[in-house]
PDB file of C-alpha atoms in Angstrom:
ATOM      1  CA  UNK A   1     -15.397  82.362 -22.014  1.00 47.00           C
ATOM      2  CA  UNK A   2     -14.743  85.857 -23.294  1.00 45.00           C
ATOM      3  CA  UNK A   3     -15.887  86.661 -26.775  1.00 57.00           C
ATOM      4  CA  UNK A   4     -13.559  88.091 -29.390  1.00 51.00           C
ATOM      5  CA  UNK A   5     -14.837  91.646 -28.858  1.00 47.00           C
ATOM      6  CA  UNK A   6     -14.453  91.364 -25.084  1.00 48.00           C
ATOM      7  CA  UNK A   7     -10.901  90.062 -25.430  1.00 48.00           C
ATOM      8  CA  UNK A   8     -10.019  93.000 -27.696  1.00 42.00           C
ATOM      9  CA  UNK A   9     -11.476  95.464 -25.174  1.00 43.00           C
ATOM     10  CA  UNK A  10      -9.572  93.783 -22.330  1.00 44.00           C
ATOM     11  CA  UNK A  11      -6.292  93.873 -24.259  1.00 44.00           C
ATOM     12  CA  UNK A  12      -6.813  97.523 -25.184  1.00 42.00           C
ATOM     13  CA  UNK A  13      -7.627  98.442 -21.581  1.00 46.00           C
ATOM     14  CA  UNK A  14      -4.528  96.626 -20.328  1.00 41.00           C
ATOM     15  CA  UNK A  15      -2.336  98.390 -22.888  1.00 39.00           C
ATOM     16  CA  UNK A  16      -3.754 101.800 -21.963  1.00 41.00           C
ATOM     17  CA  UNK A  17      -3.189 101.057 -18.291  1.00 41.00           C
ATOM     18  CA  UNK A  18       0.447 100.088 -18.895  1.00 38.00           C
ATOM     19  CA  UNK A  19       1.041 103.182 -21.027  1.00 42.00           C
ATOM     20  CA  UNK A  20      -0.477 105.386 -18.324  1.00 39.00           C
ATOM     21  CA  UNK A  21       1.706 103.777 -15.665  1.00 41.00           C
ATOM     22  CA  UNK A  22       4.831 104.285 -17.788  1.00 42.00           C
ATOM     23  CA  UNK A  23       3.920 107.904 -18.516  1.00 43.00           C
ATOM     24  CA  UNK A  24       3.258 108.536 -14.822  1.00 41.00           C
ATOM     25  CA  UNK A  25       6.579 106.938 -13.869  1.00 43.00           C
ATOM     26  CA  UNK A  26       8.453 109.185 -16.302  1.00 46.00           C
ATOM     27  CA  UNK A  27       6.512 112.272 -15.273  1.00 42.00           C
ATOM     28  CA  UNK A  28       7.227 111.671 -11.587  1.00 46.00           C
ATOM     29  CA  UNK A  29      10.869 110.691 -12.077  1.00 59.00           C
ATOM     30  CA  UNK A  30      12.944 113.372 -10.330  1.00 66.00           C
ATOM     31  CA  UNK A  31      15.257 115.573 -12.349  1.00 80.00           C
ATOM     32  CA  UNK A  32      18.923 114.532 -12.160  1.00 92.00           C
ATOM     33  CA  UNK A  33      20.974 116.190  -9.455  1.00 94.00           C
ATOM     34  CA  UNK A  34      22.702 119.384 -10.577  1.00 96.00           C
ATOM     35  CA  UNK A  35      26.390 119.303  -9.666  1.00 98.00           C
ATOM     36  CA  UNK A  36      28.298 122.269  -8.296  1.00 98.00           C
ATOM     37  CA  UNK A  37      31.764 122.986  -9.668  1.00 99.00           C
ATOM     38  CA  UNK A  38      34.845 125.162  -9.307  1.00 98.00           C
ATOM     39  CA  UNK A  39      36.644 126.747 -12.252  1.00 98.00           C
ATOM     40  CA  UNK A  40      40.296 125.699 -11.929  1.00 98.00           C
ATOM     41  CA  UNK A  41      41.594 127.371 -15.085  1.00 98.00           C
ATOM     42  CA  UNK A  42      40.546 129.493 -18.035  1.00 97.00           C
ATOM     43  CA  UNK A  43      42.689 129.215 -21.168  1.00 97.00           C
ATOM     44  CA  UNK A  44      42.612 130.355 -24.784  1.00 96.00           C
ATOM     45  CA  UNK A  45      40.744 128.315 -27.375  1.00 97.00           C
ATOM     46  CA  UNK A  46      40.849 128.798 -31.147  1.00 97.00           C
ATOM     47  CA  UNK A  47      37.772 130.886 -31.919  1.00 96.00           C
ATOM     48  CA  UNK A  48      37.898 129.717 -35.559  1.00 96.00           C
ATOM     49  CA  UNK A  49      37.179 126.146 -34.498  1.00 98.00           C
ATOM     50  CA  UNK A  50      33.604 124.936 -34.955  1.00 98.00           C
ATOM     51  CA  UNK A  51      34.258 122.324 -32.275  1.00 99.00           C
ATOM     52  CA  UNK A  52      32.582 118.955 -32.851  1.00 98.00           C
ATOM     53  CA  UNK A  53      34.874 116.452 -31.132  1.00 99.00           C
ATOM     54  CA  UNK A  54      37.404 117.001 -28.337  1.00 99.00           C
ATOM     55  CA  UNK A  55      39.396 114.404 -26.432  1.00 99.00           C
ATOM     56  CA  UNK A  56      42.617 114.100 -24.439  1.00 99.00           C
ATOM     57  CA  UNK A  57      44.728 111.014 -25.174  1.00 98.00           C
ATOM     58  CA  UNK A  58      48.191 110.734 -23.656  1.00 97.00           C
ATOM     59  CA  UNK A  59      50.201 113.917 -24.186  1.00 97.00           C
ATOM     60  CA  UNK A  60      47.859 115.319 -26.829  1.00 98.00           C
ATOM     61  CA  UNK A  61      44.391 116.751 -27.176  1.00 99.00           C
ATOM     62  CA  UNK A  62      42.532 116.037 -30.415  1.00 99.00           C
ATOM     63  CA  UNK A  63      39.872 118.319 -31.859  1.00 99.00           C
ATOM     64  CA  UNK A  64      37.624 118.123 -34.901  1.00 99.00           C
ATOM     65  CA  UNK A  65      36.072 121.218 -36.447  1.00 99.00           C
ATOM     66  CA  UNK A  66      33.021 121.063 -38.715  1.00 98.00           C
ATOM     67  CA  UNK A  67      31.612 122.895 -41.702  1.00 98.00           C
ATOM     68  CA  UNK A  68      31.540 122.098 -45.415  1.00 98.00           C
ATOM     69  CA  UNK A  69      34.713 123.346 -47.055  1.00 98.00           C
ATOM     70  CA  UNK A  70      36.368 124.170 -43.722  1.00 98.00           C
ATOM     71  CA  UNK A  71      36.452 120.960 -41.689  1.00 99.00           C
ATOM     72  CA  UNK A  72      39.727 119.884 -40.106  1.00 99.00           C
ATOM     73  CA  UNK A  73      41.200 117.528 -37.524  1.00 99.00           C
ATOM     74  CA  UNK A  74      43.827 118.881 -35.139  1.00 99.00           C
ATOM     75  CA  UNK A  75      46.368 117.366 -32.756  1.00 99.00           C
ATOM     76  CA  UNK A  76      47.777 119.680 -30.074  1.00 98.00           C
ATOM     77  CA  UNK A  77      50.240 119.198 -27.253  1.00 98.00           C
ATOM     78  CA  UNK A  78      48.543 118.922 -23.889  1.00 98.00           C
ATOM     79  CA  UNK A  79      48.196 120.877 -21.669  1.00 94.00           C
ATOM     80  CA  UNK A  80      49.871 123.730 -23.592  1.00 91.00           C
ATOM     81  CA  UNK A  81      47.497 123.348 -26.568  1.00 90.00           C
ATOM     82  CA  UNK A  82      50.361 124.079 -28.975  1.00 96.00           C
ATOM     83  CA  UNK A  83      49.292 122.784 -32.401  1.00 97.00           C
ATOM     84  CA  UNK A  84      51.418 119.795 -33.394  1.00 98.00           C
ATOM     85  CA  UNK A  85      49.524 118.796 -36.542  1.00 99.00           C
ATOM     86  CA  UNK A  86      46.430 119.869 -38.441  1.00 98.00           C
ATOM     87  CA  UNK A  87      44.845 118.214 -41.462  1.00 98.00           C
ATOM     88  CA  UNK A  88      42.173 119.725 -43.677  1.00 98.00           C
ATOM     89  CA  UNK A  89      39.360 117.443 -44.787  1.00 97.00           C
ATOM     90  CA  UNK A  90      37.711 117.265 -48.245  1.00 95.00           C
ATOM     91  CA  UNK A  91      35.300 120.093 -49.060  1.00 96.00           C
ATOM     92  CA  UNK A  92      32.313 117.723 -49.068  1.00 95.00           C
ATOM     93  CA  UNK A  93      33.142 116.448 -45.571  1.00 96.00           C
ATOM     94  CA  UNK A  94      31.409 117.921 -42.502  1.00 98.00           C
ATOM     95  CA  UNK A  95      33.490 116.685 -39.563  1.00 99.00           C
ATOM     96  CA  UNK A  96      31.704 115.656 -36.377  1.00 99.00           C
ATOM     97  CA  UNK A  97      32.672 113.804 -33.179  1.00 99.00           C
ATOM     98  CA  UNK A  98      35.829 111.811 -32.538  1.00 99.00           C
ATOM     99  CA  UNK A  99      37.315 109.324 -30.105  1.00 99.00           C
ATOM    100  CA  UNK A 100      40.791 107.812 -29.690  1.00 99.00           C
ATOM    101  CA  UNK A 101      41.389 104.123 -28.960  1.00 98.00           C
ATOM    102  CA  UNK A 102      45.054 103.173 -28.728  1.00 97.00           C
ATOM    103  CA  UNK A 103      46.815 104.559 -31.800  1.00 98.00           C
ATOM    104  CA  UNK A 104      43.606 104.909 -33.811  1.00 98.00           C
ATOM    105  CA  UNK A 105      41.288 107.895 -34.083  1.00 99.00           C
ATOM    106  CA  UNK A 106      37.658 107.472 -35.142  1.00 99.00           C
ATOM    107  CA  UNK A 107      36.121 110.534 -36.825  1.00 99.00           C
ATOM    108  CA  UNK A 108      32.458 110.945 -37.756  1.00 99.00           C
ATOM    109  CA  UNK A 109      30.839 112.920 -40.545  1.00 98.00           C
ATOM    110  CA  UNK A 110      27.470 114.624 -40.214  1.00 98.00           C
ATOM    111  CA  UNK A 111      25.293 113.336 -43.051  1.00 97.00           C
ATOM    112  CA  UNK A 112      27.622 111.266 -45.202  1.00 97.00           C
ATOM    113  CA  UNK A 113      26.871 108.147 -43.099  1.00 98.00           C
ATOM    114  CA  UNK A 114      30.544 107.270 -42.995  1.00 97.00           C
ATOM    115  CA  UNK A 115      33.548 107.945 -40.829  1.00 98.00           C
ATOM    116  CA  UNK A 116      37.317 107.917 -41.053  1.00 98.00           C
ATOM    117  CA  UNK A 117      39.778 105.788 -39.132  1.00 99.00           C
ATOM    118  CA  UNK A 118      43.084 107.661 -38.798  1.00 99.00           C
ATOM    119  CA  UNK A 119      46.405 106.960 -37.145  1.00 98.00           C
ATOM    120  CA  UNK A 120      47.075 109.261 -34.187  1.00 98.00           C
ATOM    121  CA  UNK A 121      50.729 109.881 -35.097  1.00 98.00           C
ATOM    122  CA  UNK A 122      50.286 111.586 -38.478  1.00 98.00           C
ATOM    123  CA  UNK A 123      46.472 111.817 -38.704  1.00 99.00           C
ATOM    124  CA  UNK A 124      46.738 109.725 -41.851  1.00 98.00           C
ATOM    125  CA  UNK A 125      43.493 108.085 -43.075  1.00 97.00           C
ATOM    126  CA  UNK A 126      43.672 104.295 -42.803  1.00 98.00           C
ATOM    127  CA  UNK A 127      40.135 103.180 -43.587  1.00 98.00           C
ATOM    128  CA  UNK A 128      36.495 104.207 -43.700  1.00 98.00           C
ATOM    129  CA  UNK A 129      33.577 102.845 -41.699  1.00 98.00           C
ATOM    130  CA  UNK A 130      29.849 103.233 -42.258  1.00 98.00           C
ATOM    131  CA  UNK A 131      26.722 103.755 -40.167  1.00 98.00           C
ATOM    132  CA  UNK A 132      23.078 104.707 -40.714  1.00 97.00           C
ATOM    133  CA  UNK A 133      21.735 108.193 -40.110  1.00 97.00           C
ATOM    134  CA  UNK A 134      23.581 111.266 -38.917  1.00 99.00           C
ATOM    135  CA  UNK A 135      26.740 111.256 -36.831  1.00 99.00           C
ATOM    136  CA  UNK A 136      27.085 113.818 -34.018  1.00 99.00           C
ATOM    137  CA  UNK A 137      29.154 112.843 -30.968  1.00 99.00           C
ATOM    138  CA  UNK A 138      31.463 109.929 -30.190  1.00 99.00           C
ATOM    139  CA  UNK A 139      33.203 108.386 -27.165  1.00 99.00           C
ATOM    140  CA  UNK A 140      34.260 104.936 -25.983  1.00 99.00           C
ATOM    141  CA  UNK A 141      34.297 102.881 -22.808  1.00 98.00           C
ATOM    142  CA  UNK A 142      35.106  99.195 -22.157  1.00 91.00           C
ATOM    143  CA  UNK A 143      35.547  98.425 -25.891  1.00 91.00           C
ATOM    144  CA  UNK A 144      32.136  99.920 -26.670  1.00 98.00           C
ATOM    145  CA  UNK A 145      31.864 103.011 -28.870  1.00 99.00           C
ATOM    146  CA  UNK A 146      28.878 105.297 -28.264  1.00 99.00           C
ATOM    147  CA  UNK A 147      27.541 107.582 -30.992  1.00 99.00           C
ATOM    148  CA  UNK A 148      24.927 110.328 -30.725  1.00 99.00           C
ATOM    149  CA  UNK A 149      22.773 111.504 -33.617  1.00 98.00           C
ATOM    150  CA  UNK A 150      20.799 114.380 -32.122  1.00 97.00           C
ATOM    151  CA  UNK A 151      18.084 112.178 -30.638  1.00 97.00           C
ATOM    152  CA  UNK A 152      17.723 110.799 -27.104  1.00 97.00           C
ATOM    153  CA  UNK A 153      19.164 107.427 -28.115  1.00 98.00           C
ATOM    154  CA  UNK A 154      22.838 106.491 -28.389  1.00 99.00           C
ATOM    155  CA  UNK A 155      24.049 103.924 -30.931  1.00 99.00           C
ATOM    156  CA  UNK A 156      26.540 101.336 -29.642  1.00 99.00           C
ATOM    157  CA  UNK A 157      29.331  99.893 -31.823  1.00 99.00           C
ATOM    158  CA  UNK A 158      32.334  97.639 -31.364  1.00 98.00           C
ATOM    159  CA  UNK A 159      35.837  98.755 -32.365  1.00 97.00           C
ATOM    160  CA  UNK A 160      35.204  97.512 -35.933  1.00 97.00           C
ATOM    161  CA  UNK A 161      32.206  99.857 -35.968  1.00 98.00           C
ATOM    162  CA  UNK A 162      29.695  97.058 -36.200  1.00 98.00           C
ATOM    163  CA  UNK A 163      26.476  98.039 -34.477  1.00 98.00           C
ATOM    164  CA  UNK A 164      25.866  96.174 -31.217  1.00 98.00           C
ATOM    165  CA  UNK A 165      22.732  97.885 -29.943  1.00 98.00           C
ATOM    166  CA  UNK A 166      21.215 101.105 -28.665  1.00 98.00           C
ATOM    167  CA  UNK A 167      21.006 102.951 -25.365  1.00 98.00           C
ATOM    168  CA  UNK A 168      17.818 104.961 -24.919  1.00 97.00           C
ATOM    169  CA  UNK A 169      17.408 107.483 -22.131  1.00 96.00           C
ATOM    170  CA  UNK A 170      14.297 106.445 -20.161  1.00 87.00           C
ATOM    171  CA  UNK A 171      14.457 109.387 -17.785  1.00 71.00           C
ATOM    172  CA  UNK A 172      12.250 112.333 -18.607  1.00 73.00           C
ATOM    173  CA  UNK A 173      13.438 115.911 -18.380  1.00 72.00           C
ATOM    174  CA  UNK A 174      10.615 117.562 -16.415  1.00 76.00           C
ATOM    175  CA  UNK A 175       8.128 115.513 -18.399  1.00 77.00           C
ATOM    176  CA  UNK A 176       9.976 115.900 -21.721  1.00 84.00           C
ATOM    177  CA  UNK A 177      11.966 113.202 -23.469  1.00 91.00           C
ATOM    178  CA  UNK A 178      15.698 113.818 -23.620  1.00 94.00           C
ATOM    179  CA  UNK A 179      16.736 115.012 -27.083  1.00 95.00           C
ATOM    180  CA  UNK A 180      19.602 116.710 -28.942  1.00 97.00           C
ATOM    181  CA  UNK A 181      22.458 114.704 -27.436  1.00 98.00           C
ATOM    182  CA  UNK A 182      25.577 116.089 -29.093  1.00 98.00           C
ATOM    183  CA  UNK A 183      29.312 115.877 -28.279  1.00 98.00           C
ATOM    184  CA  UNK A 184      30.166 112.996 -25.929  1.00 99.00           C
ATOM    185  CA  UNK A 185      32.884 112.145 -23.415  1.00 99.00           C
ATOM    186  CA  UNK A 186      33.194 108.779 -21.656  1.00 99.00           C
ATOM    187  CA  UNK A 187      34.742 109.326 -18.224  1.00 98.00           C
ATOM    188  CA  UNK A 188      34.304 108.249 -14.593  1.00 98.00           C
ATOM    189  CA  UNK A 189      32.134 105.331 -15.698  1.00 98.00           C
ATOM    190  CA  UNK A 190      29.534 107.645 -17.253  1.00 98.00           C
ATOM    191  CA  UNK A 191      28.714 109.084 -20.670  1.00 99.00           C
ATOM    192  CA  UNK A 192      28.781 112.878 -20.565  1.00 99.00           C
ATOM    193  CA  UNK A 193      26.713 114.584 -23.258  1.00 99.00           C
ATOM    194  CA  UNK A 194      26.273 118.151 -24.409  1.00 98.00           C
ATOM    195  CA  UNK A 195      22.672 119.128 -25.112  1.00 97.00           C
ATOM    196  CA  UNK A 196      22.642 120.986 -28.429  1.00 97.00           C
ATOM    197  CA  UNK A 197      21.688 124.668 -28.111  1.00 94.00           C
ATOM    198  CA  UNK A 198      21.692 124.473 -24.308  1.00 95.00           C
ATOM    199  CA  UNK A 199      24.421 125.269 -21.816  1.00 95.00           C
ATOM    200  CA  UNK A 200      23.777 122.001 -20.096  1.00 96.00           C
ATOM    201  CA  UNK A 201      25.664 118.722 -19.868  1.00 98.00           C
ATOM    202  CA  UNK A 202      24.187 115.463 -18.601  1.00 98.00           C
ATOM    203  CA  UNK A 203      25.868 112.309 -17.256  1.00 98.00           C
ATOM    204  CA  UNK A 204      24.341 109.026 -18.470  1.00 98.00           C
ATOM    205  CA  UNK A 205      24.579 105.565 -16.919  1.00 97.00           C
ATOM    206  CA  UNK A 206      25.886 103.328 -19.760  1.00 98.00           C
ATOM    207  CA  UNK A 207      24.019 100.299 -18.396  1.00 96.00           C
ATOM    208  CA  UNK A 208      20.524 101.757 -17.943  1.00 95.00           C
ATOM    209  CA  UNK A 209      20.482 105.049 -19.832  1.00 96.00           C
ATOM    210  CA  UNK A 210      19.400 106.862 -16.659  1.00 95.00           C
ATOM    211  CA  UNK A 211      20.596 110.446 -16.360  1.00 96.00           C
ATOM    212  CA  UNK A 212      22.518 110.580 -13.086  1.00 96.00           C
ATOM    213  CA  UNK A 213      23.731 114.179 -12.996  1.00 97.00           C
ATOM    214  CA  UNK A 214      23.523 117.416 -14.907  1.00 97.00           C
ATOM    215  CA  UNK A 215      25.662 120.544 -15.146  1.00 98.00           C
ATOM    216  CA  UNK A 216      24.313 124.052 -15.590  1.00 98.00           C
ATOM    217  CA  UNK A 217      27.071 125.885 -17.477  1.00 98.00           C
ATOM    218  CA  UNK A 218      25.320 129.162 -18.256  1.00 96.00           C
ATOM    219  CA  UNK A 219      28.175 130.995 -16.530  1.00 95.00           C
ATOM    220  CA  UNK A 220      30.612 129.854 -19.237  1.00 96.00           C
ATOM    221  CA  UNK A 221      30.979 131.685 -22.529  1.00 89.00           C
ATOM    222  CA  UNK A 222      28.500 134.354 -21.458  1.00 82.00           C
ATOM    223  CA  UNK A 223      29.886 136.810 -24.037  1.00 83.00           C
ATOM    224  CA  UNK A 224      29.012 134.556 -26.981  1.00 83.00           C
ATOM    225  CA  UNK A 225      26.023 135.975 -28.873  1.00 78.00           C
ATOM    226  CA  UNK A 226      26.009 134.019 -32.155  1.00 88.00           C
ATOM    227  CA  UNK A 227      23.399 131.263 -32.356  1.00 89.00           C
ATOM    228  CA  UNK A 228      26.125 129.008 -33.789  1.00 93.00           C
ATOM    229  CA  UNK A 229      28.444 129.538 -30.812  1.00 95.00           C
ATOM    230  CA  UNK A 230      26.935 126.827 -28.634  1.00 95.00           C
ATOM    231  CA  UNK A 231      28.511 124.895 -25.786  1.00 97.00           C
ATOM    232  CA  UNK A 232      30.026 121.800 -27.405  1.00 97.00           C
ATOM    233  CA  UNK A 233      33.218 120.199 -26.194  1.00 98.00           C
ATOM    234  CA  UNK A 234      34.033 117.981 -23.199  1.00 99.00           C
ATOM    235  CA  UNK A 235      37.518 116.618 -22.516  1.00 99.00           C
ATOM    236  CA  UNK A 236      38.386 114.778 -19.298  1.00 99.00           C
ATOM    237  CA  UNK A 237      41.838 115.151 -17.707  1.00 98.00           C
ATOM    238  CA  UNK A 238      42.301 112.017 -15.608  1.00 97.00           C
ATOM    239  CA  UNK A 239      45.475 113.314 -13.957  1.00 96.00           C
ATOM    240  CA  UNK A 240      43.631 116.275 -12.484  1.00 97.00           C
ATOM    241  CA  UNK A 241      40.279 114.480 -12.278  1.00 98.00           C
ATOM    242  CA  UNK A 242      38.728 117.514 -13.930  1.00 99.00           C
ATOM    243  CA  UNK A 243      36.854 118.347 -17.128  1.00 99.00           C
ATOM    244  CA  UNK A 244      37.601 120.871 -19.845  1.00 99.00           C
ATOM    245  CA  UNK A 245      34.603 122.530 -21.499  1.00 99.00           C
ATOM    246  CA  UNK A 246      34.453 124.761 -24.559  1.00 98.00           C
ATOM    247  CA  UNK A 247      32.101 125.600 -27.411  1.00 97.00           C
ATOM    248  CA  UNK A 248      31.884 126.171 -31.132  1.00 97.00           C
ATOM    249  CA  UNK A 249      33.776 129.346 -32.054  1.00 97.00           C
ATOM    250  CA  UNK A 250      34.569 129.997 -28.388  1.00 97.00           C
ATOM    251  CA  UNK A 251      37.790 131.911 -27.600  1.00 96.00           C
ATOM    252  CA  UNK A 252      38.074 130.259 -24.175  1.00 97.00           C
ATOM    253  CA  UNK A 253      38.174 126.811 -22.623  1.00 98.00           C
ATOM    254  CA  UNK A 254      37.447 126.149 -18.962  1.00 98.00           C
ATOM    255  CA  UNK A 255      38.794 123.487 -16.591  1.00 99.00           C
ATOM    256  CA  UNK A 256      36.176 122.504 -14.028  1.00 99.00           C
ATOM    257  CA  UNK A 257      36.389 120.404 -10.879  1.00 98.00           C
ATOM    258  CA  UNK A 258      33.005 118.787 -10.288  1.00 98.00           C
ATOM    259  CA  UNK A 259      31.594 118.295  -6.792  1.00 98.00           C
ATOM    260  CA  UNK A 260      29.839 114.949  -6.526  1.00 96.00           C
ATOM    261  CA  UNK A 261      27.676 113.894  -3.580  1.00 91.00           C
ATOM    262  CA  UNK A 262      29.823 111.624  -1.426  1.00 80.00           C
ATOM    263  CA  UNK A 263      27.453 108.675  -1.625  1.00 70.00           C
ATOM    264  CA  UNK A 264      27.226 108.848  -5.429  1.00 68.00           C
ATOM    265  CA  UNK A 265      30.704 109.909  -6.515  1.00 74.00           C
ATOM    266  CA  UNK A 266      31.822 107.956  -9.620  1.00 82.00           C
ATOM    267  CA  UNK A 267      35.359 106.615  -9.846  1.00 71.00           C
ATOM    268  CA  UNK A 268      38.116 108.926 -11.068  1.00 68.00           C
ATOM    269  CA  UNK A 269      38.938 107.120 -14.282  1.00 61.00           C
ATOM    270  CA  UNK A 270      38.982 107.794 -17.980  1.00 62.00           C
ATOM    271  CA  UNK A 271      37.753 105.388 -20.599  1.00 58.00           C
ATOM    272  CA  UNK A 272      40.437 102.865 -21.523  1.00 57.00           C
ATOM    273  CA  UNK A 273      42.762 104.184 -24.204  1.00 54.00           C
TER     274      UNK A 273
END
């Protein structure tokens, strides 16, 4: 029989072997396929908006803008983007991501660890909900709400904002862990995420966390020089099966048609409203 010391050495060797195998698997995992796209339209966007959340629901597009003392939530007619309603938020509130489910809008705050539930008609606050840590991006799919916090892990909540679990991204990005997931959009059966301070968007499998596709959007907003003016804003138009992209303080928004490989094309659907 093995002695205690031998058993410890065996266990340690086994653990090191497993860790090496996992590290090798991540290091050799191929980078997600980069999708080509066509720009279908280029429209004006409010350059005062520090865009944090952006989502089309019915005949309106909803946008949240961040910053202490200047945060607001806006409802605009779609596709004209004519402002229908805008509500300022308290000075101590730093607005973050949003998502719309039915006639309810969920709005995150950055570091307050609480969010607002508003009605979509008048943007009137109905209730508050709470969560741990920072709130960044938000989207929903199949009655699950996904929240980013700047890490490589998404938090999963039900519609009462009770935490149900987490979704970690196992794929490595050229040997690096995925980090800085920001604004989210649930569309075509995938979770689309901006990478903070990069002009890149990734598409995440909601079941496994694998990164299926990525978009290189360096061609968009090329005139923006401010370090704050980062790509951040994804809104899917299910009627056109195309995505709008914009950024914080950007004067333009861009409608893109994505070209998926035929064998891996996701369905043309938006998350249930």
